[in-house]
Amino acid sequence: MIKIPEPFHQIAPNPWHDVPVGEGSARGIFPAIVEIPMGSSNKYELDKETGLLMLDRVLYSAVYYPANYGFIPRTLADDGDPLDVLVLGAEPVYPLTLVMARAIGLMVMKDQDELDHKVIAVHVNDPEYSSYTDVHQLPPHRLAVLKRFFEDYKTLEKKSVIVDEILSAEKALPVIDEALANYKTWRDGGEVILNKPTI
């Protein structure tokens, strides 16, 4: 069980716990917190206890994040973390920036044999990407780049990542809804069973 340290929570806002998601999530529109800017080889990660951004590691391979990478606030995914999201846009976004995003797809993958969904989204205020409503509208090369990054980025760490498939926007919405429900149950003191197959 993840411990929520109340003193920190009361002193400063925590990006995971204190950003309301709003009603738009039912239509696939939600706030996303960027942890890692597009083009970075640094893997930043939210420190769950303090709400600060921690440099987890520098990627071992000569690769960089192909999209802005972060999480959807007030969600709890099957790995015990907030639900991951890739936010496509024309420019890198500073870490810990809040952006409005729309889900256009879902990457289903296994990281060390554990299910690890990544929502694929677009920044709704980016004119180059805002018109996309489904991942299959993207150029095939863009999808290949996203997939290849996650297949390769842990290779030199001798860790296994398998990208099973990239699914359409309609498959992403139930995963987001479930992660929001898991978070609410957890915050309300209920038990959440994680690492269960969703797709």
Short mmCIF file of C-alpha atoms in Angstrom, two decimals:
data_model
loop_
_atom_site.label_atom_id
_atom_site.label_comp_id
_atom_site.label_asym_id
_atom_site.label_seq_id
_atom_site.Cartn_x
_atom_site.Cartn_y
_atom_site.Cartn_z
CA MET A 1 0.00 0.00 0.00
CA ILE A 2 1.28 3.46 -0.86
CA LYS A 3 1.61 5.80 2.11
CA ILE A 4 0.31 9.35 1.64
CA PRO A 5 2.28 11.67 3.94
CA GLU A 6 -0.27 14.19 5.18
CA PRO A 7 2.23 16.86 6.37
CA PHE A 8 3.62 17.28 2.85
CA HIS A 9 0.15 17.12 1.39
CA GLN A 10 -0.97 20.00 3.61
CA ILE A 11 2.09 22.22 3.00
CA ALA A 12 2.34 22.16 -0.78
CA PRO A 13 0.15 20.90 -3.60
CA ASN A 14 1.04 17.45 -4.86
CA PRO A 15 0.62 17.11 -8.65
CA TRP A 16 -0.72 13.58 -8.27
CA HIS A 17 -3.29 14.28 -5.57
CA ASP A 18 -4.23 17.95 -5.85
CA VAL A 19 -5.01 18.51 -9.53
CA PRO A 20 -8.72 17.93 -10.23
CA VAL A 21 -9.42 15.91 -13.35
CA GLY A 22 -12.91 17.30 -14.02
CA GLU A 23 -15.83 16.01 -16.01
CA GLY A 24 -14.02 16.12 -19.36
CA SER A 25 -12.32 12.81 -18.62
CA ALA A 26 -15.50 11.02 -19.69
CA ARG A 27 -14.90 12.42 -23.18
CA GLY A 28 -11.20 11.62 -23.03
CA ILE A 29 -10.09 15.20 -22.22
CA PHE A 30 -8.04 15.56 -19.06
CA PRO A 31 -5.18 17.47 -17.43
CA ALA A 32 -1.79 15.79 -17.77
CA ILE A 33 1.32 16.52 -15.74
CA VAL A 34 4.47 16.34 -17.86
CA GLU A 35 7.43 14.74 -16.09
CA ILE A 36 9.77 14.28 -19.06
CA PRO A 37 10.00 16.65 -22.03
CA MET A 38 10.08 15.34 -25.56
CA GLY A 39 13.70 14.89 -26.65
CA SER A 40 15.09 14.21 -23.17
CA SER A 41 17.27 11.26 -22.17
CA ASN A 42 16.70 12.02 -18.49
CA LYS A 43 14.00 9.92 -16.85
CA TYR A 44 12.34 12.21 -14.35
CA GLU A 45 9.73 10.75 -12.04
CA LEU A 46 7.36 12.25 -9.51
CA ASP A 47 8.42 11.49 -5.94
CA LYS A 48 5.10 10.30 -4.57
CA GLU A 49 5.74 11.42 -1.00
CA THR A 50 6.96 14.99 -1.60
CA GLY A 51 5.40 15.85 -4.97
CA LEU A 52 8.84 16.93 -6.19
CA LEU A 53 10.39 15.74 -9.43
CA MET A 54 13.23 13.27 -9.01
CA LEU A 55 15.86 12.34 -11.60
CA ASP A 56 15.35 8.58 -11.58
CA ARG A 57 18.12 7.84 -14.08
CA VAL A 58 19.68 8.81 -17.38
CA LEU A 59 18.62 6.36 -20.09
CA TYR A 60 21.29 3.74 -20.77
CA SER A 61 20.72 3.65 -24.52
CA ALA A 62 21.33 6.42 -27.05
CA VAL A 63 17.61 7.19 -27.21
CA TYR A 64 15.33 10.04 -26.17
CA TYR A 65 11.67 10.38 -25.31
CA PRO A 66 9.67 10.74 -28.55
CA ALA A 67 6.84 12.67 -26.86
CA ASN A 68 6.19 14.61 -23.68
CA TYR A 69 5.73 11.95 -21.01
CA GLY A 70 3.87 12.17 -17.74
CA PHE A 71 0.76 11.05 -15.92
CA ILE A 72 -2.93 11.73 -15.39
CA PRO A 73 -3.58 13.15 -11.89
CA ARG A 74 -5.81 11.30 -9.43
CA THR A 75 -5.39 7.99 -11.22
CA LEU A 76 -3.99 4.70 -9.95
CA ALA A 77 -2.72 2.28 -12.59
CA ASP A 78 -2.02 -1.42 -12.21
CA ASP A 79 1.65 -0.76 -11.39
CA GLY A 80 0.70 1.30 -8.31
CA ASP A 81 1.65 4.59 -9.97
CA PRO A 82 -0.45 7.27 -11.65
CA LEU A 83 -1.55 6.28 -15.18
CA ASP A 84 1.16 7.08 -17.73
CA VAL A 85 0.46 9.34 -20.69
CA LEU A 86 2.40 10.34 -23.79
CA VAL A 87 1.32 13.82 -24.89
CA LEU A 88 2.09 14.50 -28.53
CA GLY A 89 2.84 18.08 -29.46
CA ALA A 90 5.14 20.15 -31.64
CA GLU A 91 7.38 21.36 -28.79
CA PRO A 92 8.98 19.95 -25.63
CA VAL A 93 7.08 20.91 -22.47
CA TYR A 94 8.86 21.81 -19.22
CA PRO A 95 8.68 19.20 -16.44
CA LEU A 96 5.80 19.60 -13.96
CA THR A 97 3.80 21.61 -16.49
CA LEU A 98 0.04 21.01 -16.57
CA VAL A 99 -1.33 20.56 -20.10
CA MET A 100 -4.82 19.73 -21.30
CA ALA A 101 -4.75 16.55 -23.32
CA ARG A 102 -7.13 14.35 -25.28
CA ALA A 103 -6.74 10.57 -25.42
CA ILE A 104 -6.31 9.28 -28.96
CA GLY A 105 -5.07 5.76 -28.23
CA LEU A 106 -3.57 3.24 -25.87
CA MET A 107 -0.24 1.44 -25.94
CA VAL A 108 -0.56 -1.97 -24.30
CA MET A 109 2.79 -3.21 -23.09
CA LYS A 110 4.48 -5.44 -20.55
CA ASP A 111 7.39 -4.10 -18.52
CA GLN A 112 9.21 -6.90 -16.71
CA ASP A 113 6.15 -9.12 -17.38
CA GLU A 114 3.77 -6.65 -15.69
CA LEU A 115 0.98 -4.93 -17.62
CA ASP A 116 1.90 -1.28 -18.19
CA HIS A 117 -0.59 0.82 -20.16
CA LYS A 118 0.45 4.12 -21.75
CA VAL A 119 -2.32 6.46 -22.85
CA ILE A 120 -1.43 8.22 -26.10
CA ALA A 121 -2.80 11.75 -26.19
CA VAL A 122 -2.48 15.07 -27.99
CA HIS A 123 -2.12 18.52 -26.48
CA VAL A 124 -5.52 20.10 -27.19
CA ASN A 125 -4.04 23.60 -27.52
CA ASP A 126 -1.34 22.62 -30.02
CA PRO A 127 -2.58 23.53 -33.53
CA GLU A 128 -0.36 20.91 -35.17
CA TYR A 129 -1.81 18.02 -33.17
CA SER A 130 -5.17 19.13 -31.76
CA SER A 131 -7.20 17.87 -34.73
CA TYR A 132 -6.19 14.23 -34.20
CA THR A 133 -8.91 12.18 -32.53
CA ASP A 134 -7.52 8.66 -33.01
CA VAL A 135 -4.02 7.24 -32.95
CA HIS A 136 -4.50 5.60 -36.36
CA GLN A 137 -4.80 9.05 -37.96
CA LEU A 138 -1.13 9.62 -37.15
CA PRO A 139 1.52 8.85 -39.75
CA PRO A 140 2.51 5.16 -39.42
CA HIS A 141 6.11 6.23 -38.85
CA ARG A 142 5.10 8.19 -35.73
CA LEU A 143 3.53 5.04 -34.24
CA ALA A 144 6.61 3.01 -35.18
CA VAL A 145 8.85 5.53 -33.38
CA LEU A 146 6.72 5.40 -30.21
CA LYS A 147 6.70 1.61 -30.23
CA ARG A 148 10.41 1.25 -30.96
CA PHE A 149 11.38 3.65 -28.17
CA PHE A 150 9.64 1.57 -25.51
CA GLU A 151 10.96 -1.69 -26.96
CA ASP A 152 14.55 -0.41 -26.89
CA TYR A 153 14.94 2.04 -24.02
CA LYS A 154 15.68 -0.56 -21.33
CA THR A 155 17.70 -2.98 -23.48
CA LEU A 156 21.09 -2.01 -22.07
CA GLU A 157 19.67 -2.35 -18.55
CA LYS A 158 18.94 -5.97 -19.49
CA LYS A 159 15.24 -5.44 -18.77
CA SER A 160 12.44 -6.75 -20.93
CA VAL A 161 9.72 -4.52 -22.40
CA ILE A 162 7.20 -5.87 -24.90
CA VAL A 163 4.77 -3.60 -26.75
CA ASP A 164 1.78 -5.82 -27.48
CA GLU A 165 -0.30 -3.40 -29.54
CA ILE A 166 -1.45 0.15 -30.06
CA LEU A 167 -5.21 0.50 -29.74
CA SER A 168 -7.71 3.18 -30.72
CA ALA A 169 -9.07 6.02 -28.58
CA GLU A 170 -12.19 4.08 -27.58
CA LYS A 171 -10.00 1.46 -25.86
CA ALA A 172 -8.15 4.14 -23.87
CA LEU A 173 -11.26 5.58 -22.20
CA PRO A 174 -12.16 2.52 -20.05
CA VAL A 175 -8.54 2.28 -18.87
CA ILE A 176 -8.61 5.95 -17.81
CA ASP A 177 -11.99 5.47 -16.10
CA GLU A 178 -10.74 2.42 -14.22
CA ALA A 179 -7.58 4.24 -13.07
CA LEU A 180 -9.70 7.17 -11.83
CA ALA A 181 -12.00 4.76 -9.97
CA ASN A 182 -9.02 2.88 -8.48
CA TYR A 183 -7.58 6.14 -7.18
CA LYS A 184 -10.89 7.21 -5.61
CA THR A 185 -11.32 3.82 -3.92
CA TRP A 186 -7.74 3.95 -2.63
CA ARG A 187 -8.03 7.52 -1.33
CA ASP A 188 -11.32 6.65 0.38
CA GLY A 189 -9.52 3.83 2.23
CA GLY A 190 -10.78 0.94 0.15
CA GLU A 191 -8.77 -1.98 -1.18
CA VAL A 192 -7.63 -1.91 -4.80
CA ILE A 193 -6.48 -5.08 -6.58
CA LEU A 194 -3.72 -4.14 -8.99
CA ASN A 195 -1.92 -5.99 -11.81
CA LYS A 196 -5.13 -7.40 -13.19
CA PRO A 197 -5.61 -7.62 -16.97
CA THR A 198 -7.76 -4.78 -18.35
CA ILE A 199 -7.44 -5.28 -22.10
#
